[in-house]
Coordinates of C-alpha atoms in Angstrom, one line a residue:
X372 CA -11.8 58.9 -6.5
X373 CA -9.2 58.0 -9.1
X374 CA -9.5 54.7 -11.0
X375 CA -6.5 53.1 -9.3
X376 CA -8.0 53.9 -5.8
X377 CA -11.2 51.9 -6.6
X378 CA -9.5 48.5 -6.6
X379 CA -7.8 49.3 -3.3
X380 CA -11.2 50.3 -1.8
X381 CA -12.8 47.2 -3.2
X382 CA -10.1 45.0 -1.7
X383 CA -10.5 46.6 1.7
X384 CA -14.3 46.2 1.6
X385 CA -13.8 42.5 0.8
X386 CA -11.2 42.1 3.6
X387 CA -13.7 43.7 6.0
X388 CA -16.5 41.4 4.9
X389 CA -14.2 38.4 5.4
X390 CA -13.4 39.7 8.9
X391 CA -17.1 40.1 9.7
X392 CA -17.8 36.5 8.6
X393 CA -14.8 35.2 10.6
X394 CA -16.1 36.9 13.8
X395 CA -19.5 35.2 13.5
X396 CA -17.9 31.8 12.8
X397 CA -18.6 31.6 9.1
X398 CA -15.0 30.6 8.2
X399 CA -15.8 28.8 4.9
X400 CA -17.6 31.9 3.6
X401 CA -14.7 34.1 4.7
X402 CA -12.2 31.8 3.0
X403 CA -14.1 32.0 -0.3
X404 CA -13.7 35.8 -0.3
X405 CA -10.1 35.6 0.7
X406 CA -9.2 32.9 -1.8
X407 CA -10.7 35.1 -4.6
X408 CA -8.6 38.0 -3.4
X409 CA -5.5 35.8 -3.6
X410 CA -6.3 34.7 -7.1
X411 CA -6.4 38.3 -8.1
X412 CA -3.3 39.3 -6.0
X413 CA -1.2 36.4 -4.7
X414 CA 1.0 38.9 -2.8
X415 CA -1.9 40.2 -0.6
X416 CA -0.4 39.7 2.9
X417 CA -3.6 40.8 4.7
X418 CA -5.6 38.1 2.8
X419 CA -2.9 35.5 3.6
X420 CA -3.0 36.4 7.3
X421 CA -6.8 36.1 7.3
X422 CA -6.7 32.8 5.5
X423 CA -4.3 31.5 8.2
X424 CA -6.5 32.8 11.0
X425 CA -9.6 31.2 9.5
X426 CA -7.9 27.9 8.9
X427 CA -6.6 28.0 12.5
X428 CA -10.1 28.6 13.8
X429 CA -11.2 25.5 11.8
X430 CA -8.2 23.6 13.3
X431 CA -6.7 23.1 9.8
X432 CA -3.2 23.6 11.2
X433 CA -1.2 22.6 8.1
X434 CA -3.2 25.0 5.9
X435 CA -2.9 27.8 8.5
X436 CA 0.8 27.2 8.7
X437 CA 1.3 27.3 4.9
X438 CA -0.6 30.6 4.7
X439 CA 1.3 32.1 7.6
X440 CA 4.6 31.1 6.1
X441 CA 3.7 32.7 2.8
X442 CA 2.7 35.9 4.6
X443 CA 6.1 36.2 6.4
X444 CA 7.9 35.3 3.2
X445 CA 6.2 38.2 1.4
X446 CA 6.4 40.6 4.4
X447 CA 8.9 40.0 7.1
X448 CA 6.9 42.4 9.3
X449 CA 3.8 40.2 9.4
X450 CA 3.4 39.8 13.2
X451 CA 0.1 37.9 12.5
X452 CA 2.1 35.4 10.5
X453 CA 4.7 34.9 13.2
X454 CA 2.0 34.7 15.9
X455 CA 0.1 32.0 14.0
X456 CA 3.3 30.0 13.4
X457 CA 4.0 30.3 17.2
X458 CA 0.5 29.3 18.1
X459 CA 0.7 26.2 15.9
X460 CA 4.2 25.2 17.3
X461 CA 2.8 25.7 20.8
X462 CA -0.2 23.5 20.1
X463 CA 2.3 20.8 19.0
X464 CA 4.3 21.3 22.2
X465 CA 7.3 22.5 20.2
X466 CA 8.1 25.1 22.8
X467 CA 11.5 26.4 21.6
X468 CA 10.1 26.9 18.1
X469 CA 7.0 28.5 19.5
X470 CA 9.0 30.9 21.6
X471 CA 11.1 31.9 18.6
X472 CA 8.1 32.8 16.5
X473 CA 6.1 34.4 19.4
X474 CA 9.1 36.6 20.5
X475 CA 9.4 37.8 16.9
X476 CA 5.6 38.6 16.8
X477 CA 6.0 40.4 20.1
X478 CA 8.9 42.5 18.8
X479 CA 6.8 43.5 15.8
X480 CA 3.6 44.1 17.8
X481 CA 4.4 44.7 21.4
X482 CA 1.8 44.7 24.1
X483 CA -0.6 42.5 22.2
X484 CA -2.3 40.5 24.9
X485 CA -2.9 37.4 22.7
X486 CA 0.7 37.2 21.6
X487 CA 1.8 37.7 25.2
X488 CA -0.6 35.0 26.4
X489 CA 0.8 32.4 24.0
X490 CA 4.4 33.5 24.6
X491 CA 3.9 33.2 28.4
X492 CA 2.4 29.8 28.1
X493 CA 5.2 28.6 25.8
X494 CA 7.9 30.0 28.1
X495 CA 6.3 28.3 31.2
X496 CA 6.1 25.0 29.4
X497 CA 9.7 25.3 28.3
X498 CA 10.8 25.4 31.9
X499 CA 11.2 29.2 32.0
X500 CA 8.5 29.3 34.8
X501 CA 9.1 32.7 36.3
X502 CA 9.4 34.4 32.9
X503 CA 6.3 32.6 31.7
X504 CA 4.2 33.7 34.7
X505 CA 5.4 37.3 34.4
X506 CA 4.5 37.3 30.7
X507 CA 1.1 35.9 31.4
X508 CA 0.5 38.5 34.1
X509 CA 1.4 41.2 31.5
X510 CA -1.1 39.7 29.1
X511 CA -3.8 39.7 31.8
X512 CA -3.0 43.3 32.7
X513 CA -3.7 44.3 29.1
X514 CA -6.9 42.2 28.8
X515 CA -8.2 41.5 32.3
X516 CA -11.4 39.8 31.2
X517 CA -9.9 37.2 28.9
X518 CA -10.9 33.7 30.1
X519 CA -8.1 32.0 28.1
X520 CA -5.4 34.1 29.9
X521 CA -7.1 33.7 33.3
X522 CA -7.1 30.0 32.8
X523 CA -3.6 29.7 31.5
X524 CA -2.3 31.8 34.3
X525 CA -4.3 29.7 36.8
X526 CA -2.8 26.5 35.5
X527 CA 0.8 27.9 35.9
X528 CA 0.0 28.9 39.5
X529 CA -1.4 25.4 40.0
X530 CA 1.8 23.9 38.8
X531 CA 3.9 26.1 41.2
X532 CA 1.4 25.1 44.0
X533 CA 0.1 28.6 44.6
X534 CA -3.4 27.2 45.2
X535 CA -5.0 30.4 46.4
X536 CA -3.9 32.4 43.4
X537 CA -4.9 29.6 41.0
X538 CA -8.4 29.3 42.6
X539 CA -9.0 33.1 42.3
X540 CA -8.1 33.0 38.6
X541 CA -10.3 30.0 37.9
X542 CA -13.2 31.5 39.8
X543 CA -12.8 34.8 37.9
X544 CA -12.9 32.8 34.7
X545 CA -16.2 31.1 35.8
X546 CA -17.7 34.5 36.6
X547 CA -17.0 35.6 33.0
X548 CA -17.8 32.3 31.4
X549 CA -19.9 30.1 33.6
X550 CA -19.9 27.3 30.9
X551 CA -16.0 27.1 30.9
X552 CA -15.4 23.4 31.5
X553 CA -11.6 23.8 31.7
X554 CA -12.0 26.3 34.6
X555 CA -14.5 24.1 36.4
X556 CA -12.2 21.1 36.1
X557 CA -9.3 23.2 37.4
X558 CA -11.2 24.4 40.4
X559 CA -11.8 20.7 41.2
X560 CA -8.1 20.0 40.7
X561 CA -7.2 22.8 43.1
X562 CA -9.5 21.4 45.8
X563 CA -8.0 17.9 45.3
X564 CA -4.5 19.1 45.5
X565 CA -5.3 21.2 48.6
X566 CA -6.8 18.1 50.3
X567 CA -3.7 16.1 49.4
X568 CA -1.4 18.9 50.8
X569 CA -3.3 18.9 54.1
X570 CA -3.4 15.1 54.5

């Protein structure tokens, strides 16, 4: 291994370690590694994307947004940066802004179920109901056991009063994640709305 290959390998090892820590919920420890990488190389897009992702997991939206903006400034192909910006805009119910970012992320990384889930949700909430449902269905086809997608799609069907479809999606969510309070509340909502519709 040449000398200039070693720093690259070391950086990758540290990024992998940060990813492992993130996946087990040790976000602060992951951030310590990532921030050290950024001190050494402020242009490290992968580290910025990971900082944004960790900050998002900790619900530090402003910090996540800043890191994501830096990532797309350095690398216009950073689909993770656009996805995180779209997710944050969606969380703030800024649907048009969210759609713009998420469409860009989807262009850069097509068929990513998480990007499609967020895009579908933003489209639906922006009044583009059919397109939103179709996009959420695509996300579910790519990742059929994702409780978040199942729930989001169930909520959209609840809004368009397709109670049978909504109920099936929420029940599938509960099969996968029996502790999912959102799905349980939504099943109750379906039952209430069906009673009202029959009355």
